[in-house]
Coordinates of C-alpha atoms in Angstrom, one line a residue:
Chain A
M1137 CA 65.1 -74.5 -52.8
K1138 CA 66.4 -74.5 -49.2
A1139 CA 69.4 -72.4 -50.3
V1140 CA 67.2 -69.8 -51.8
R1141 CA 65.2 -69.5 -48.7
A1142 CA 68.2 -69.3 -46.5
R1143 CA 69.6 -66.5 -48.6
W1144 CA 66.3 -64.6 -48.3
I1145 CA 66.2 -65.1 -44.6
D1146 CA 69.8 -63.8 -44.4
R1147 CA 69.0 -60.7 -46.4
T1148 CA 65.9 -59.9 -44.4
V1149 CA 67.5 -60.5 -41.0
G1150 CA 70.5 -58.5 -42.2
S1151 CA 68.4 -55.5 -43.2
G1152 CA 66.5 -55.7 -40.0
L1153 CA 69.6 -55.8 -37.9
G1154 CA 71.1 -53.0 -40.0
L1155 CA 68.0 -50.9 -39.3
L1156 CA 68.1 -51.7 -35.6
S1157 CA 71.8 -50.7 -35.5
L1158 CA 70.8 -47.2 -36.5
A1159 CA 68.8 -47.0 -33.3
P1160 CA 71.6 -45.6 -31.1
M1161 CA 72.4 -43.0 -33.6
V1162 CA 68.8 -42.0 -34.0
T1163 CA 68.5 -41.8 -30.3
V1164 CA 71.5 -39.6 -29.8
V1165 CA 70.6 -37.3 -32.7
G1166 CA 67.0 -37.2 -31.4
L1167 CA 68.1 -36.3 -27.9
A1168 CA 70.4 -33.7 -29.2
A1169 CA 67.7 -32.2 -31.4
Y1170 CA 65.3 -32.0 -28.4
L1171 CA 67.9 -30.3 -26.3
V1172 CA 68.9 -27.8 -28.9
A1173 CA 65.2 -26.9 -29.6
S1174 CA 64.7 -26.6 -25.8
A1175 CA 67.7 -24.4 -25.3
T1176 CA 67.3 -22.0 -28.2
P1177 CA 64.6 -19.7 -26.7
V1178 CA 66.6 -19.7 -23.4
F1179 CA 69.8 -18.5 -25.1
R1180 CA 67.8 -15.9 -27.0
Y1181 CA 66.3 -14.6 -23.8
M1182 CA 69.5 -14.7 -21.7
G1183 CA 72.3 -14.3 -24.3
W1184 CA 75.7 -14.9 -22.7
R1185 CA 74.3 -14.2 -19.3
F1186 CA 73.1 -17.8 -19.4
F1187 CA 76.7 -18.7 -18.6
T1188 CA 77.6 -15.7 -16.4
S1189 CA 74.6 -15.0 -14.3
L1190 CA 74.2 -16.4 -10.8
Q1191 CA 70.5 -15.8 -10.8
W1192 CA 68.1 -18.8 -11.3
A1193 CA 64.5 -17.7 -11.0
I1194 CA 61.5 -19.0 -13.0
G1195 CA 59.8 -15.6 -12.7
N1196 CA 56.8 -14.3 -10.9
Q1197 CA 54.2 -17.0 -11.2
Y1198 CA 51.5 -14.8 -9.8
A1199 CA 51.8 -12.0 -12.3
N1200 CA 48.8 -11.3 -14.5
H1201 CA 50.6 -11.7 -17.8
A1202 CA 53.7 -13.1 -19.2
V1203 CA 56.0 -10.6 -20.9
V1204 CA 57.9 -10.8 -24.1
V1205 CA 61.6 -10.2 -24.0
H1206 CA 63.9 -10.6 -27.1
G1207 CA 61.0 -12.3 -28.8
V1208 CA 60.6 -14.9 -26.0
K1209 CA 57.6 -15.1 -23.7
V1210 CA 58.5 -15.5 -20.0
M1211 CA 57.0 -14.6 -16.7
P1212 CA 58.3 -11.3 -15.4
D1213 CA 61.7 -11.2 -13.6
A1214 CA 62.7 -14.6 -14.9
S1215 CA 66.4 -15.3 -15.0
F1216 CA 68.1 -18.5 -16.0
G1217 CA 71.7 -18.2 -15.0
A1218 CA 73.6 -21.5 -15.1
L1219 CA 76.9 -20.4 -13.6
V1220 CA 76.2 -21.8 -10.1
F1221 CA 75.5 -25.2 -11.5
I1222 CA 78.3 -25.3 -13.9
V1223 CA 80.7 -24.4 -11.1
G1224 CA 79.1 -26.9 -8.8
T1225 CA 79.3 -29.7 -11.4
A1226 CA 83.0 -28.8 -12.2
L1227 CA 84.0 -28.7 -8.6
T1228 CA 82.3 -31.9 -7.5
S1229 CA 83.5 -33.9 -10.5
F1230 CA 87.1 -32.7 -10.4
L1231 CA 87.5 -33.0 -6.7
A1232 CA 86.0 -36.5 -6.7
L1233 CA 88.3 -37.4 -9.5
I1234 CA 91.4 -36.3 -7.6
A1235 CA 90.3 -38.3 -4.6
A1236 CA 89.2 -41.4 -6.6
V1237 CA 92.2 -41.9 -8.7
P1238 CA 94.6 -42.8 -5.9
V1239 CA 91.9 -45.1 -4.3
A1240 CA 91.2 -46.8 -7.6
F1241 CA 94.9 -47.2 -8.2
F1242 CA 95.4 -49.0 -5.0
A1243 CA 92.3 -51.1 -5.5
A1244 CA 93.6 -52.1 -9.0
A1245 CA 97.2 -52.7 -7.9
G1246 CA 96.0 -54.8 -5.0
S1247 CA 93.3 -56.8 -6.8
G1248 CA 95.3 -57.1 -10.0
Y1249 CA 98.8 -57.7 -8.8
F1250 CA 99.9 -57.6 -5.2
V1251 CA 97.2 -59.5 -3.4
K1252 CA 97.3 -63.2 -4.0
G1253 CA 95.0 -66.2 -3.6
R1254 CA 91.3 -66.2 -2.9
I1255 CA 91.3 -62.8 -1.3
R1256 CA 92.2 -61.4 -4.7
H1257 CA 88.9 -62.5 -6.2
L1258 CA 87.0 -61.3 -3.1
L1259 CA 88.6 -57.9 -3.4
A1260 CA 87.9 -57.6 -7.1
G1261 CA 84.4 -58.7 -6.6
L1262 CA 83.8 -56.1 -3.9
V1263 CA 85.1 -53.3 -6.0
E1264 CA 82.8 -54.4 -8.9
M1265 CA 79.9 -54.6 -6.4
M1266 CA 80.4 -51.0 -5.5
A1267 CA 79.6 -50.1 -9.1
G1268 CA 76.3 -52.0 -8.9
I1269 CA 74.9 -50.3 -5.8
P1270 CA 72.1 -47.9 -6.9
S1271 CA 73.0 -44.2 -6.6
V1272 CA 70.0 -43.5 -4.4
I1273 CA 71.4 -45.8 -1.8
Y1274 CA 74.7 -43.9 -1.9
G1275 CA 72.6 -40.8 -1.5
L1276 CA 70.7 -42.0 1.5
W1277 CA 73.8 -43.2 3.2
G1278 CA 75.5 -39.9 2.4
L1279 CA 72.6 -38.0 3.9
V1280 CA 72.2 -40.0 7.1
V1281 CA 75.8 -41.1 7.8
V1282 CA 78.4 -39.1 5.9
A1283 CA 76.8 -35.6 6.3
P1284 CA 76.7 -35.7 10.1
A1285 CA 80.1 -37.2 10.2
V1286 CA 81.4 -34.3 8.1
T1287 CA 79.7 -31.8 10.4
N1288 CA 80.8 -33.4 13.6
Y1289 CA 84.1 -34.9 12.9
I1290 CA 85.7 -34.6 9.5
G1291 CA 84.9 -30.9 9.0
P1292 CA 86.4 -29.8 12.4
W1293 CA 89.4 -32.0 11.9
L1294 CA 90.1 -30.7 8.4
N1295 CA 89.6 -27.2 9.6
R1296 CA 92.3 -27.7 12.2
V1297 CA 94.7 -29.4 9.8
L1298 CA 94.2 -27.2 6.7
S1299 CA 93.2 -23.9 8.3
P1300 CA 95.4 -21.4 6.5
I1301 CA 93.9 -22.5 3.1
A1302 CA 90.8 -20.5 2.6
F1303 CA 88.7 -22.8 0.5
L1304 CA 89.4 -25.9 2.5
S1305 CA 88.5 -24.5 5.8
G1306 CA 86.0 -22.1 7.3
P1307 CA 82.5 -22.2 8.8
L1308 CA 80.1 -25.0 8.0
G1309 CA 77.6 -23.5 5.6
S1310 CA 75.3 -26.5 5.4
E1311 CA 75.2 -30.1 6.6
T1312 CA 74.7 -31.2 3.1
N1313 CA 77.5 -29.7 1.1
L1314 CA 80.3 -29.9 -1.4
L1315 CA 82.5 -32.1 0.7
V1316 CA 79.7 -34.7 1.3
A1317 CA 78.9 -34.7 -2.4
V1318 CA 82.5 -35.2 -3.3
I1319 CA 82.9 -38.1 -0.8
V1320 CA 79.9 -39.9 -2.2
I1321 CA 80.8 -39.4 -5.8
T1322 CA 84.3 -40.5 -5.2
L1323 CA 83.1 -43.8 -4.0
M1324 CA 80.8 -44.2 -6.9
I1325 CA 83.5 -43.6 -9.6
V1326 CA 86.3 -45.6 -8.0
P1327 CA 85.0 -48.9 -9.5
I1328 CA 85.1 -47.8 -13.1
I1329 CA 88.5 -46.3 -12.8
A1330 CA 89.8 -49.4 -11.0
A1331 CA 88.2 -51.7 -13.5
T1332 CA 89.8 -49.9 -16.4
I1333 CA 93.3 -50.0 -14.9
R1334 CA 92.9 -53.6 -13.9
A1335 CA 91.7 -54.6 -17.4
V1336 CA 95.0 -53.3 -18.9
M1337 CA 97.0 -54.9 -16.1
E1338 CA 95.5 -58.3 -16.6
R1339 CA 96.4 -58.3 -20.3
I1340 CA 100.1 -58.0 -19.6
P1341 CA 101.6 -61.4 -20.4
R1342 CA 102.6 -63.3 -17.3
E1343 CA 106.0 -63.9 -18.7
M1344 CA 106.6 -60.2 -18.8
I1345 CA 106.2 -60.0 -15.1
E1346 CA 108.2 -63.2 -14.6
S1347 CA 111.0 -61.6 -16.6
G1348 CA 111.2 -58.8 -14.0
L1349 CA 111.1 -61.2 -11.1
A1350 CA 113.7 -63.5 -12.8
L1351 CA 116.1 -60.6 -12.8
G1352 CA 116.0 -60.6 -9.0
W1353 CA 113.6 -57.6 -8.7
T1354 CA 111.1 -57.6 -5.9
E1355 CA 107.4 -57.6 -6.6
G1356 CA 107.2 -53.9 -6.0
E1357 CA 110.2 -53.1 -8.3
T1358 CA 108.7 -55.3 -11.0
F1359 CA 105.4 -53.5 -10.6
W1360 CA 106.9 -50.1 -11.2
R1361 CA 109.1 -51.1 -14.1
V1362 CA 107.0 -53.6 -15.9
V1363 CA 103.4 -53.2 -15.0
W1364 CA 103.1 -49.5 -14.4
P1365 CA 104.3 -48.3 -17.9
Y1366 CA 101.3 -50.1 -19.3
A1367 CA 98.8 -49.3 -16.5
R1368 CA 99.8 -45.7 -16.6
S1369 CA 97.8 -44.9 -19.8
A1370 CA 94.8 -46.7 -18.4
V1371 CA 94.8 -44.4 -15.5
V1372 CA 94.1 -41.5 -17.8
G1373 CA 91.5 -43.3 -19.7
G1374 CA 89.8 -44.7 -16.6
S1375 CA 89.8 -41.2 -15.0
I1376 CA 88.0 -39.7 -17.9
L1377 CA 85.5 -42.5 -17.9
G1378 CA 85.0 -41.8 -14.2
L1379 CA 84.8 -38.1 -14.9
G1380 CA 82.0 -38.8 -17.3
R1381 CA 80.1 -40.8 -14.7
A1382 CA 80.6 -38.1 -12.1
L1383 CA 79.4 -35.3 -14.3
G1384 CA 76.1 -37.0 -14.9
E1385 CA 75.5 -38.3 -11.4
T1386 CA 72.1 -37.0 -10.3
M1387 CA 70.3 -38.8 -7.5
A1388 CA 73.0 -39.1 -4.9
V1389 CA 74.2 -35.5 -5.5
L1390 CA 70.6 -34.3 -5.3
M1391 CA 70.3 -35.8 -1.8
V1392 CA 73.6 -34.6 -0.4
S1393 CA 74.6 -31.4 -2.2
G1394 CA 72.4 -28.9 -0.4
D1395 CA 70.6 -27.8 -3.6
A1396 CA 72.2 -24.4 -3.7
M1397 CA 70.9 -21.7 -5.9
N1398 CA 72.0 -18.2 -6.7
I1399 CA 75.2 -18.4 -4.7
L1400 CA 78.6 -19.7 -5.4
P1401 CA 80.3 -22.0 -2.8
Q1402 CA 82.6 -20.2 -0.3
N1403 CA 84.4 -23.3 0.9
L1404 CA 84.2 -27.1 1.1
Y1405 CA 81.3 -26.9 3.5
S1406 CA 79.0 -24.7 1.4
A1407 CA 76.0 -26.1 -0.2
I1408 CA 76.3 -26.5 -4.0
G1409 CA 74.1 -27.2 -7.0
T1410 CA 75.0 -29.3 -10.0
M1411 CA 73.4 -29.3 -13.4
A1412 CA 72.2 -32.8 -13.2
A1413 CA 70.8 -32.4 -9.7
T1414 CA 69.1 -29.1 -10.5
I1415 CA 67.3 -30.6 -13.5
A1416 CA 65.9 -33.3 -11.3
G1417 CA 65.3 -31.1 -8.3
Q1418 CA 63.7 -28.1 -10.1
L1419 CA 61.5 -30.1 -12.4
D1420 CA 58.3 -29.8 -10.2
S1421 CA 58.8 -26.1 -9.9
A1422 CA 59.5 -25.7 -13.6
L1423 CA 56.3 -27.4 -14.5
T1424 CA 54.2 -24.6 -12.9
D1425 CA 55.5 -22.1 -15.4
P1426 CA 52.7 -21.5 -17.9
T1427 CA 55.2 -20.1 -20.5
H1428 CA 57.2 -23.4 -20.3
M1429 CA 60.4 -21.3 -20.3
A1430 CA 61.5 -22.8 -17.0
L1431 CA 61.2 -26.3 -18.5
H1432 CA 63.2 -25.1 -21.6
A1433 CA 65.8 -23.7 -19.2
L1434 CA 66.2 -27.1 -17.6
G1435 CA 66.6 -28.4 -21.2
A1436 CA 69.3 -25.8 -21.7
L1437 CA 71.1 -27.0 -18.7
G1438 CA 70.7 -30.5 -20.1
L1439 CA 72.3 -29.4 -23.4
V1440 CA 75.4 -28.1 -21.6
L1441 CA 75.6 -31.3 -19.6
F1442 CA 75.0 -33.5 -22.7
T1443 CA 77.7 -31.7 -24.7
I1444 CA 80.3 -32.0 -21.9
T1445 CA 79.6 -35.7 -21.2
V1446 CA 79.6 -36.7 -24.8
M1447 CA 83.0 -35.0 -25.4
V1448 CA 84.4 -36.5 -22.2
N1449 CA 83.3 -40.0 -23.1
L1450 CA 84.6 -39.9 -26.6
L1451 CA 87.9 -38.7 -25.3
A1452 CA 88.0 -41.5 -22.7
R1453 CA 87.3 -44.2 -25.3
A1454 CA 90.0 -42.9 -27.6
I1455 CA 92.6 -43.0 -24.7
V1456 CA 91.6 -46.4 -23.4
K1457 CA 91.9 -47.8 -26.9
R1458 CA 95.4 -46.5 -27.2
A1459 CA 96.3 -48.0 -23.9
S1460 CA 95.1 -51.4 -24.9
S1461 CA 96.9 -51.3 -28.2
G1462 CA 100.1 -50.6 -26.3
V1463 CA 99.6 -53.9 -24.5
S1464 CA 98.9 -55.7 -27.7
L1465 CA 102.2 -54.6 -29.0
A1466 CA 103.8 -56.3 -26.0
E1467 CA 101.8 -59.4 -26.5
E1468 CA 102.8 -59.9 -30.1
G1469 CA 106.3 -58.9 -29.6
S1470 CA 106.0 -56.3 -32.4
Chain B
M702 CA 130.6 -85.8 -28.1
V703 CA 130.7 -88.5 -25.4
E704 CA 131.4 -87.3 -21.9
V705 CA 134.3 -89.0 -20.2
Q706 CA 133.1 -90.4 -16.9
T707 CA 136.3 -91.1 -14.9
E708 CA 138.6 -88.7 -13.1
N709 CA 137.7 -85.7 -15.2
R710 CA 134.1 -85.6 -13.9
P711 CA 132.9 -82.0 -14.4
M712 CA 131.8 -80.0 -11.4
T713 CA 128.1 -79.7 -10.6
A714 CA 126.7 -76.3 -10.8
L715 CA 123.2 -77.2 -9.6
R716 CA 121.7 -80.3 -8.1
L717 CA 118.1 -81.2 -7.7
E718 CA 117.4 -83.7 -5.0
H719 CA 114.1 -85.4 -4.7
V720 CA 112.2 -82.4 -5.9
S721 CA 108.4 -82.6 -6.2
L722 CA 105.8 -80.0 -7.0
T723 CA 102.3 -80.1 -5.7
A724 CA 99.3 -77.9 -6.3
G725 CA 96.7 -78.6 -3.7
K726 CA 96.2 -82.4 -3.9
H727 CA 97.5 -82.7 -7.4
T728 CA 101.1 -83.7 -8.0
I729 CA 102.8 -82.0 -11.0
L730 CA 106.3 -83.2 -10.6
D731 CA 107.3 -86.4 -8.7
D732 CA 110.7 -87.0 -7.1
I733 CA 113.0 -85.4 -9.6
S734 CA 116.8 -85.7 -9.0
M735 CA 119.3 -84.4 -11.5
D736 CA 122.6 -82.5 -11.6
L737 CA 123.6 -79.9 -14.0
P738 CA 127.3 -80.0 -15.0
D739 CA 129.0 -76.7 -14.7
G740 CA 129.4 -74.7 -17.9
R741 CA 127.5 -77.3 -20.0
I742 CA 124.2 -77.3 -21.7
T743 CA 121.5 -79.6 -20.3
A744 CA 118.3 -80.1 -22.3
L745 CA 115.0 -81.1 -20.9
V746 CA 112.5 -82.7 -23.3
G747 CA 109.2 -84.5 -22.9
P748 CA 105.6 -84.5 -24.2
S749 CA 103.5 -81.4 -23.7
G750 CA 102.1 -81.1 -20.2
S751 CA 104.8 -83.3 -18.7
G752 CA 105.9 -80.5 -16.4
K753 CA 109.1 -79.2 -18.1
S754 CA 108.3 -75.5 -17.7
S755 CA 107.1 -76.1 -14.2
L756 CA 110.4 -77.8 -13.3
L757 CA 112.4 -74.9 -14.8
R758 CA 110.5 -72.4 -12.6
I759 CA 111.4 -74.4 -9.5
V760 CA 115.1 -73.6 -10.0
N761 CA 114.8 -69.9 -9.7
R762 CA 111.9 -70.0 -7.2
L763 CA 109.3 -68.6 -9.5
W764 CA 106.7 -70.7 -7.7
D765 CA 107.2 -68.6 -4.5
G766 CA 104.0 -66.9 -3.5
V767 CA 101.8 -68.8 -5.9
P768 CA 98.8 -69.9 -3.7
R769 CA 98.4 -73.6 -3.0
V770 CA 101.6 -74.6 -4.9
R771 CA 104.4 -76.2 -2.8
V772 CA 107.9 -77.3 -3.7
H773 CA 109.3 -80.3 -1.9
G774 CA 112.9 -81.4 -1.8
S775 CA 116.1 -79.4 -2.3
V776 CA 117.9 -77.5 -5.0
W777 CA 121.6 -77.3 -4.2
Y778 CA 123.6 -74.4 -5.5
G779 CA 127.1 -75.1 -4.3
D780 CA 126.4 -76.0 -0.7
T781 CA 123.3 -73.9 -0.3
D782 CA 119.8 -75.3 -0.5
L783 CA 117.9 -72.6 -2.5
Y784 CA 114.8 -73.6 -0.6
G785 CA 116.5 -73.4 2.8
D786 CA 115.6 -70.9 5.4
R787 CA 117.0 -67.4 5.2
V788 CA 117.8 -67.6 1.5
D789 CA 117.1 -64.3 -0.2
V790 CA 115.1 -64.9 -3.3
S791 CA 116.4 -61.8 -5.1
V792 CA 120.0 -63.0 -4.6
V793 CA 119.1 -66.5 -6.0
R794 CA 117.6 -64.9 -9.1
S795 CA 120.6 -62.7 -9.6
H796 CA 122.7 -65.8 -9.9
I797 CA 120.2 -67.8 -11.9
G798 CA 118.8 -66.0 -14.9
M799 CA 115.8 -66.9 -17.1
V800 CA 114.7 -66.5 -20.7
F801 CA 111.1 -67.2 -21.7
Q802 CA 109.3 -68.7 -24.6
R803 CA 108.0 -65.4 -25.9
P804 CA 110.3 -62.5 -26.1
T805 CA 109.6 -60.1 -23.2
P806 CA 111.4 -56.8 -23.8
F807 CA 110.4 -54.2 -21.4
P808 CA 108.5 -51.2 -22.7
K809 CA 111.7 -49.1 -22.8
S810 CA 114.6 -48.4 -25.1
I811 CA 117.0 -51.1 -26.3
F812 CA 119.7 -49.6 -24.1
Q813 CA 117.5 -49.2 -21.0
N814 CA 116.4 -52.9 -21.3
I815 CA 119.9 -53.9 -20.3
A816 CA 121.0 -50.8 -18.5
L817 CA 118.2 -50.9 -15.9
P818 CA 118.8 -54.4 -14.6
L819 CA 122.5 -53.5 -14.4
K820 CA 121.8 -50.4 -12.5
V821 CA 119.5 -52.3 -10.1
H822 CA 122.2 -55.0 -9.8
G823 CA 124.6 -52.3 -8.5
T824 CA 126.8 -51.8 -11.5
A825 CA 128.8 -48.5 -11.4
R826 CA 127.3 -45.9 -13.6
S827 CA 130.5 -45.5 -15.5
E828 CA 130.6 -49.1 -16.4
I829 CA 127.0 -49.5 -17.6
S830 CA 127.6 -48.4 -21.2
D831 CA 130.4 -50.9 -21.7
R832 CA 128.5 -53.7 -20.1
V833 CA 125.5 -53.0 -22.3
E834 CA 127.7 -53.1 -25.4
A835 CA 129.4 -56.3 -24.2
A836 CA 126.1 -58.0 -23.6
L837 CA 124.8 -57.0 -27.1
Q838 CA 128.0 -58.2 -28.6
T839 CA 127.7 -61.6 -27.0
V840 CA 124.3 -62.2 -28.5
G841 CA 125.4 -60.8 -31.9
L842 CA 123.0 -57.8 -31.7
W843 CA 125.6 -55.0 -31.4
D844 CA 126.1 -54.4 -35.1
E845 CA 122.4 -54.4 -35.8
V846 CA 121.4 -51.9 -33.0
S847 CA 124.4 -49.8 -32.1
N848 CA 123.1 -46.9 -34.1
R849 CA 119.6 -47.0 -32.5
L850 CA 120.2 -47.9 -28.9
H851 CA 117.7 -45.4 -27.7
Q852 CA 114.8 -46.6 -29.8
P853 CA 112.1 -48.6 -28.2
A854 CA 112.9 -52.3 -27.8
L855 CA 109.5 -53.2 -29.3
T856 CA 110.6 -51.9 -32.7
L857 CA 113.0 -54.9 -33.0
S858 CA 111.9 -58.1 -34.8
G859 CA 110.9 -61.2 -32.8
G860 CA 114.3 -62.8 -33.2
Q861 CA 116.1 -59.7 -32.2
Q862 CA 113.9 -59.1 -29.2
Q863 CA 114.6 -62.6 -28.0
R864 CA 118.3 -62.1 -28.4
L865 CA 117.9 -58.8 -26.4
C866 CA 116.2 -60.8 -23.6
I867 CA 119.1 -63.2 -23.6
A868 CA 121.5 -60.3 -23.5
R869 CA 119.6 -58.8 -20.6
A870 CA 119.7 -62.0 -18.7
L871 CA 123.4 -62.5 -19.4
A872 CA 124.4 -58.9 -18.5
V873 CA 124.1 -59.5 -14.8
E874 CA 126.5 -62.4 -15.2
P875 CA 124.5 -65.3 -13.8
T876 CA 126.2 -68.7 -13.3
V877 CA 123.1 -70.5 -14.5
L878 CA 120.7 -69.6 -17.3
L879 CA 117.3 -71.2 -17.5
M880 CA 115.7 -71.2 -20.9
D881 CA 112.1 -72.1 -21.5
E882 CA 111.8 -73.1 -25.2
P883 CA 113.6 -69.8 -26.1
A884 CA 113.4 -70.3 -29.9
S885 CA 110.1 -72.0 -30.3
A886 CA 108.1 -68.7 -31.0
L887 CA 110.5 -67.7 -33.7
D888 CA 111.0 -68.5 -37.4
P889 CA 113.5 -71.2 -38.4
K890 CA 116.3 -68.9 -39.3
S891 CA 116.1 -67.0 -36.0
R892 CA 115.8 -70.3 -34.2
R893 CA 119.2 -71.4 -35.7
R894 CA 120.8 -68.2 -34.7
I895 CA 119.6 -68.6 -31.1
D896 CA 120.8 -72.2 -31.0
E897 CA 124.3 -71.1 -32.1
L898 CA 124.2 -68.4 -29.5
I899 CA 123.4 -70.9 -26.8
M900 CA 126.1 -73.2 -27.9
S901 CA 128.6 -70.3 -27.8
L902 CA 127.8 -69.9 -24.1
K903 CA 129.4 -73.3 -23.3
G904 CA 132.1 -72.9 -20.7
T905 CA 130.8 -69.5 -19.4
V906 CA 127.3 -70.3 -18.2
T907 CA 125.5 -73.4 -17.1
V908 CA 122.4 -73.8 -19.3
L909 CA 119.2 -75.7 -18.5
M910 CA 117.0 -75.5 -21.6
V911 CA 113.5 -76.8 -22.1
T912 CA 112.7 -77.7 -25.7
H913 CA 110.3 -79.8 -27.7
H914 CA 112.6 -79.9 -30.7
L915 CA 114.4 -83.2 -30.3
D916 CA 116.9 -82.5 -33.1
E917 CA 117.8 -79.2 -31.4
A918 CA 118.2 -80.9 -28.1
R919 CA 120.4 -83.6 -29.6
H920 CA 122.5 -81.0 -31.4
I921 CA 123.1 -78.5 -28.6
S922 CA 123.1 -80.4 -25.3
E923 CA 125.6 -82.6 -23.6
R924 CA 123.1 -83.8 -20.9
L925 CA 119.6 -84.7 -21.5
G926 CA 116.6 -85.3 -19.3
V927 CA 113.3 -86.8 -20.5
L928 CA 110.3 -85.8 -18.5
V929 CA 107.2 -87.9 -18.8
N930 CA 104.1 -87.3 -16.8
G931 CA 106.0 -85.4 -14.1
R932 CA 108.6 -88.0 -13.7
L933 CA 112.2 -88.1 -15.0
A934 CA 112.2 -91.1 -17.3
A935 CA 115.8 -90.7 -18.2
F936 CA 118.7 -88.5 -17.4
G937 CA 122.3 -88.6 -18.6
E938 CA 124.6 -87.9 -21.4
T939 CA 122.6 -87.0 -24.5
E940 CA 123.8 -89.7 -26.8
A941 CA 123.4 -92.3 -24.1
V942 CA 119.8 -91.3 -23.5
F943 CA 119.0 -91.3 -27.2
A944 CA 120.4 -94.9 -27.4
S945 CA 118.3 -96.0 -24.4
E946 CA 116.2 -99.1 -24.7
N947 CA 113.7 -98.1 -22.1
D948 CA 110.3 -98.4 -23.6
V949 CA 108.9 -95.0 -22.6
V950 CA 112.0 -93.1 -23.4
A951 CA 112.7 -94.8 -26.7
H952 CA 109.0 -94.3 -27.8
Y953 CA 109.1 -90.6 -27.1
L954 CA 112.5 -90.0 -28.6
H955 CA 112.1 -92.0 -31.8
H956 CA 108.4 -92.3 -32.5
H957 CA 107.4 -88.9 -31.4
D958 CA 106.0 -86.6 -34.1
E959 CA 107.4 -83.1 -33.9
D960 CA 105.5 -80.1 -35.2

């Protein structure tokens, strides 16, 4: 009788768990459905101009009536152009990635290979701790410490050093700007890139590294010839994971980006707007729109962000999986 | 084969003198002294955990830079103490090669696995191809891989990969070759091939081989060391050690269950 009951329990628990495992898929599909529903009227109203227009305005809230354009009810003179935010998101994310990869590489090489003894654990722990710091704290620090430092020291210095290059030099548009946002995001994504590289490095069998050393190679030579070929593919995978994180970063960017609207950045020191920060920052204002179109427009921004991040994360996981299987080959000896 | 112990004493390639290994307060190896006859095969056996692999790694200074681990005593290579001041570790390791328990081919082509160490060693570019071929011939791999030298080394079988690693170690012409259970991760047929390969090295390279296969040790080696709990319980000509009446040694050699 006990066996019968055990099997019943197994089946019930199994079905329950099976149902629960559908939850992530339901969530993702549900979110996507909401975003598409939200964005549809916006696309109908703006057409392709959603992606090409610089104008973001929720319309004249003091007008007497809403108007109907292309079958969609909006306040007069509303325009929902996402170009500024798409450019801002792309710029901050890619610039942060370019800065973060070398830093993460050194952190990983140091904490995973070159630095020995107790300092190694300390270094690895510190890098991981960086990932745990809430983004609002990065934002606050960025606003109070980094932004003035950029205005007073880093900006002028970079201007002197890089002056012929138009985008990297020029007048300071705003104390909170692209450069400050890039600095803050870089620090936030270094841990995930470093962790990905380090994970692959740590799976390399110790005897593989000893084989290099045993040939008379220095630690550095052994690193480049034995460790790097494996770590290399993790750099790509880790970068894309970091990119995914950077794309969605909201709070810190909101605090240090300058909340630009309707204008594209002239140089590193211009204020910018990103999709994520704009959704958060414009929410209050959007709620005042009686037609709700402003809110739908934020959802449309969300749809673009959602699509990009999902694709980037899928790509990252595929690449990281391939990197790890490369190391497995080494472990088994084919 | 019994070694004659009178005027024809073989030259010593390597001599360990009162070598100990400590990790913090813990002693791994205690007062080991032994000499390896030039061009001969010396085997090192003992129960698991007795410190055999650790001892091997002392000879080519692989314990350098490992935190809290210290090597005491001297390792004499000719009249140089490998642990003396001003000894360049890279030079030491270019004279003393090592092969590991698991095959460790680099993630490169078969050719590059041997060519790269040669290049770093300073071999003239024009000679590299010939030296690679010679090394592969020595380990009996040439016929099997000559038509696919530029394929990844990881496409070889386990036994082939291990022979490749031996070829790689031999290519830079070391005088001493350290082997840490080189055949234990392989199937029996590959194991026998590797054993024959090692025996063929007699006269050209001095071999110090760790193994837990006692029949292999007896078959291949001319000198034998038995390491128990970090101490050298016996060391001498293989047959003499196997005939030893010492309790500990005899127990291990004759009542020990091999896997």
